[in-house]
Structures are given as structure tokens and as C-alpha cells.
């Protein structure tokens, strides 16, 4: 019995030693390259656009191996901000071997209805709607000659937690190699080119349109090949 | 070694005791339901309530430092803005609804006339950032408070360090607002068997139970549901109420049921402040009901009362006026924290 316990103890120790960290790097890209907030990008139509602001909540990160959950990040809410490079990188310490990563884009309904939170969820971050409660899951802002708006601005504030307007999207990315560093590409070029900016340039409240855009957004994310 | 241990123990006890003295217990009045607000997540303390009170009365929350929460929610008026039909913000900008009276907020499950806000902690964001109200941003308020000569010390007292965050600011405001409990009207004394209704009040109480209680339920005199009470649509506002939030046609023209407490201090009435007198309100229920698919079923036939009955009902409603609430110095302008001429 004692021997068995010792064995288990040893086994646990080796497991801890074997455990690694995982650095998750997020990159907002245009045509495969990191977005430059100063630059106007040419569209195939000859029109152009610039992305001045990209901010996004990543939450509920977990890992699985062979279909079983092996790691759940506690208090998992992260605000990515293209203008603040350190925010685009997260480190998960002491993780076991995994072959898939799960996370959500946005903030779940529980946090959306339970008052003022701190850290990345603090309303001072500008990602909480003041006039109608709820988090903005992600923001993409910029200018394009296609938008017949003040200063040719487009403003996508995508959020909503209730009922049909729930814009939280869960996604799974598989990577059998279980690397220590994983770069997740957010190809804004793909997402924005699915939108007719002449018609759709300003979304600032929960709606069916917002839910649709959130799904399209999540579908573009992918693991960048090293 | 032992000595050190004893000293450590004593110090720990002293620290614990010093915190204990500033903790506050939220008192639920006898016979009232359990509050909706989760005090476990934001436990009341004297220093946080005082910080919230200071912020409530400080115009620094507005863009041009002209308008405080108390500008539209003054204590003399049970924390609403008397004699203005619509709210009144900086630069004399006029909003689109009547500022609501603030009381018994711990029992409220949603905020605003249309329930747009789902938690007291995030309620203050709306007036702070609304261009027609305080027209300010939370990060800017924080910057102003950081450079203010008093606030870092007040945050230190409240939170143990002087870091000012949005969460702390909002939760301190909540703490002050949660203390605004009105439960000392004559009605409350009668319920506690410390007083009795006059004959007229008693008749009015019976009429209230018959005609009003299904929405304005005791003891809060509101059920916090959303109802269409048959008001005609003011074409200058075209306010669809709750439907703007839920997008459900079944919520068209519905507004939150307000409390009947402290009506003496809170006129004008309704979401757009259209009625100045209670008599007008009763006349509306008798003769003014506009039929619409979402009209509250209780109002389909109107609420008819003869003039005697109206008099009795108004006599009863007067027993819901809580003078101690509008004069309690603990809820008032915190003179001691402001220099002369500052605040409000």
C-alpha cells in the first residue's frame, strides 16, 4: 500500500515536472500580415480601408486531450487590444498535454448580468455598454471610402448576451502537436471583406446582424503555421 | 519567540477589529422580501458608503463639472428632480424621460424606465456617459479623481489602497444608493402596529388593494414588472418603452411600474412627467386609458372612482410619504467633504 502511494506520488511529481506552459499569441492580420493601424489597405475593388482599433474578449479557455477536458483556465477573461501588444499574448502555466483548445469570443451572460467587475472586465475599459447593460464582445473600427458616414468611419461593436441576440461564439482549434507557443491568427481582411461596407458600417447594439457577424468573425480564426 | 507570537496575534486582532467597526449590515425591514442585490459581492462598509455619497454629490462626474447625480436626484424630492417633466443634463440639455426617484434599490431587479440596465453597479454608467446627462467617460472621470486632492485618500480608506478603478467607483456609488431605504412612512408604522390609519386612510387602503395593488404591490408598492398603463403616445417623444430593449412587439409601450412611496415629493408623474398632480393620474386611470394590444389587462375596463373614493385613495397614498427619508442627514449633501461652494 505504502509502495503504491509512493508510486502515485512519484507519478504525480513527474507529471508536474512534465507540465508546460502554453503561450497563446493573437495577431490581427490583413492578408496574412499583422495589421498596421496607420496603413490604408487596397481592396480588390480599388477601394481602400484602414483599421484603427481592434479589441476583443477571449474567455473560457480550456484544453482537451482525446476528447477529455484536461485544463480549465480559472477566471478566464482576457481583453486583447491591438494597440497594446502585451495584451495580445496570454500565458497558461502548468498545462498538461493537449490536442485541442477551446475558448469563446466575448463575455458570457453570467458576467454580463452580475454588476461591475474588475481587471480586464472593468467597465472603464470601454467594452461595456452604458445605455443598455452588457459587454461588447469585440470592436473593429476604422475608415473606408465605402462608408458614407462621418469621416468615412465604420464601427462594429459586436455584443449581446440575451436570448436570440446572444453573440458569444465558442470555438475549437485543434493542434495535435501541443506546442508551447501557438499563434492564433485573426484575419480581419477575411472578415471585413465579407461585409458590404456601403450598407453595413455601424453596429453598436445587440441584434441578429451582430450575431451573424460574430459567427463569421469566429469562423475566420485559425492557428498560424509556424 | 512566544512574545513575537503574542504580538502578532494582538496586531491581527486589532486589524480585524478595526475592519469590523467599519463594516455595515444591510438591515432588511421587517416583513420585506429578500433584496435582489447580492451584498456578498459588494459588502457594505461605512467608508465605501461615504465615498459613494461623496461621488453622488460631486459634479466632477460630469464633463464640465456642472452636474452631479444629485442635480437630478435631490434628497428633498426623494431623489428625483422635482418640477421637470424630462431629465435635465449639462448645458441645459433635455433628456427624453422623467428622472426616476431613487429608493429601496436593493429590491429592484432592473433599472431605467425600460429596464435597459440589469444591475445597480452598472446603472451609473448610463447617466455619466449619456450626452444629454453628464456627457462624460468613465476613464476621464477616473483621471479627474486621481488628480483630485481628496479622492485617492477616500479610496484608500474604502479599499485599502488608493487605486481608483471603474469597478470601485461604480460599486461605491451602489453602496450609497443601497442605503437609501425608505420604510418610515405612516403606512410602515401602521404595519408595525405603532400607529393606526384614520377612517379615510383605511377606506383608501381598501381601495388601493382593490385597484392598484396588483402592480404597485406592498410593501415596496411596485412589482418592478413592465406594463402599458394606457397612456397616449406623446408624438414629440414617440417612446416605445421596453420594446426598444427587447425588440418584442409584446413589450410595446410598456414601462417599469414605479413605486407609490413618497409621491408627495416626486411629482411630476409617469415616464415623461406628463401629470403634475395625483388627481390627474387618477383621472387618467378612470377616463384616459388608450386601448392597445399590450395594455395591462387590469386596466381594460378603466378604474372608476367617485370623488369621495378618490379622496380616500389620495389620503391613503399620503401615508406612504416618508419625511424621515427626505430629511435623513446620512443621505444628504456631505458638507464635511467639500469646501464651501463645492459639490451638489
mmCIF file of N, CA and C in Angstrom, chain A residues 43-44 51 68 79 118 138 156 160 162 164 180 216 218 226:
data_model
loop_
_atom_site.group_PDB
_atom_site.id
_atom_site.type_symbol
_atom_site.label_atom_id
_atom_site.label_comp_id
_atom_site.label_asym_id
_atom_site.label_seq_id
_atom_site.Cartn_x
_atom_site.Cartn_y
_atom_site.Cartn_z
ATOM 1 N N UNK A 43 -8.475 47.313 -51.480
ATOM 2 C CA UNK A 43 -9.396 46.204 -51.673
ATOM 3 C C UNK A 43 -9.396 45.834 -53.154
ATOM 4 N N UNK A 44 -9.799 44.595 -53.466
ATOM 5 C CA UNK A 44 -9.802 44.188 -54.889
ATOM 6 C C UNK A 44 -10.621 45.149 -55.751
ATOM 7 N N UNK A 51 -7.789 50.020 -40.514
ATOM 8 C CA UNK A 51 -8.335 49.521 -39.241
ATOM 9 C C UNK A 51 -7.616 50.245 -38.110
ATOM 10 N N UNK A 68 -11.170 14.591 -23.836
ATOM 11 C CA UNK A 68 -11.402 14.827 -22.406
ATOM 12 C C UNK A 68 -10.784 16.155 -22.001
ATOM 13 N N UNK A 79 -8.837 40.697 -22.312
ATOM 14 C CA UNK A 79 -9.141 41.700 -23.336
ATOM 15 C C UNK A 79 -7.903 41.888 -24.221
ATOM 16 N N UNK A 118 -13.811 43.744 -12.102
ATOM 17 C CA UNK A 118 -12.525 44.424 -12.180
ATOM 18 C C UNK A 118 -11.640 43.851 -13.269
ATOM 19 N N UNK A 138 -16.484 42.230 -29.136
ATOM 20 C CA UNK A 138 -15.319 42.737 -29.851
ATOM 21 C C UNK A 138 -15.671 44.002 -30.616
ATOM 22 N N UNK A 156 -17.852 48.658 -35.710
ATOM 23 C CA UNK A 156 -18.545 47.426 -35.352
ATOM 24 C C UNK A 156 -18.305 47.151 -33.870
ATOM 25 N N UNK A 160 -23.915 41.389 -26.996
ATOM 26 C CA UNK A 160 -25.276 40.927 -26.734
ATOM 27 C C UNK A 160 -25.215 39.582 -26.046
ATOM 28 N N UNK A 162 -28.316 38.188 -24.385
ATOM 29 C CA UNK A 162 -29.635 37.652 -24.028
ATOM 30 C C UNK A 162 -30.339 37.024 -25.222
ATOM 31 N N UNK A 164 -32.031 35.496 -28.307
ATOM 32 C CA UNK A 164 -31.632 35.359 -29.708
ATOM 33 C C UNK A 164 -30.455 36.270 -30.071
ATOM 34 N N UNK A 180 4.355 24.668 -27.320
ATOM 35 C CA UNK A 180 4.389 25.612 -26.196
ATOM 36 C C UNK A 180 3.957 27.003 -26.604
ATOM 37 N N UNK A 216 -19.396 34.856 -38.209
ATOM 38 C CA UNK A 216 -18.466 34.970 -39.339
ATOM 39 C C UNK A 216 -17.052 35.281 -38.846
ATOM 40 N N UNK A 218 -15.723 34.532 -35.860
ATOM 41 C CA UNK A 218 -15.119 33.365 -35.203
ATOM 42 C C UNK A 218 -14.638 32.351 -36.235
ATOM 43 N N UNK A 226 3.689 27.548 -38.021
ATOM 44 C CA UNK A 226 4.954 28.164 -37.642
ATOM 45 C C UNK A 226 5.912 28.309 -38.839
#
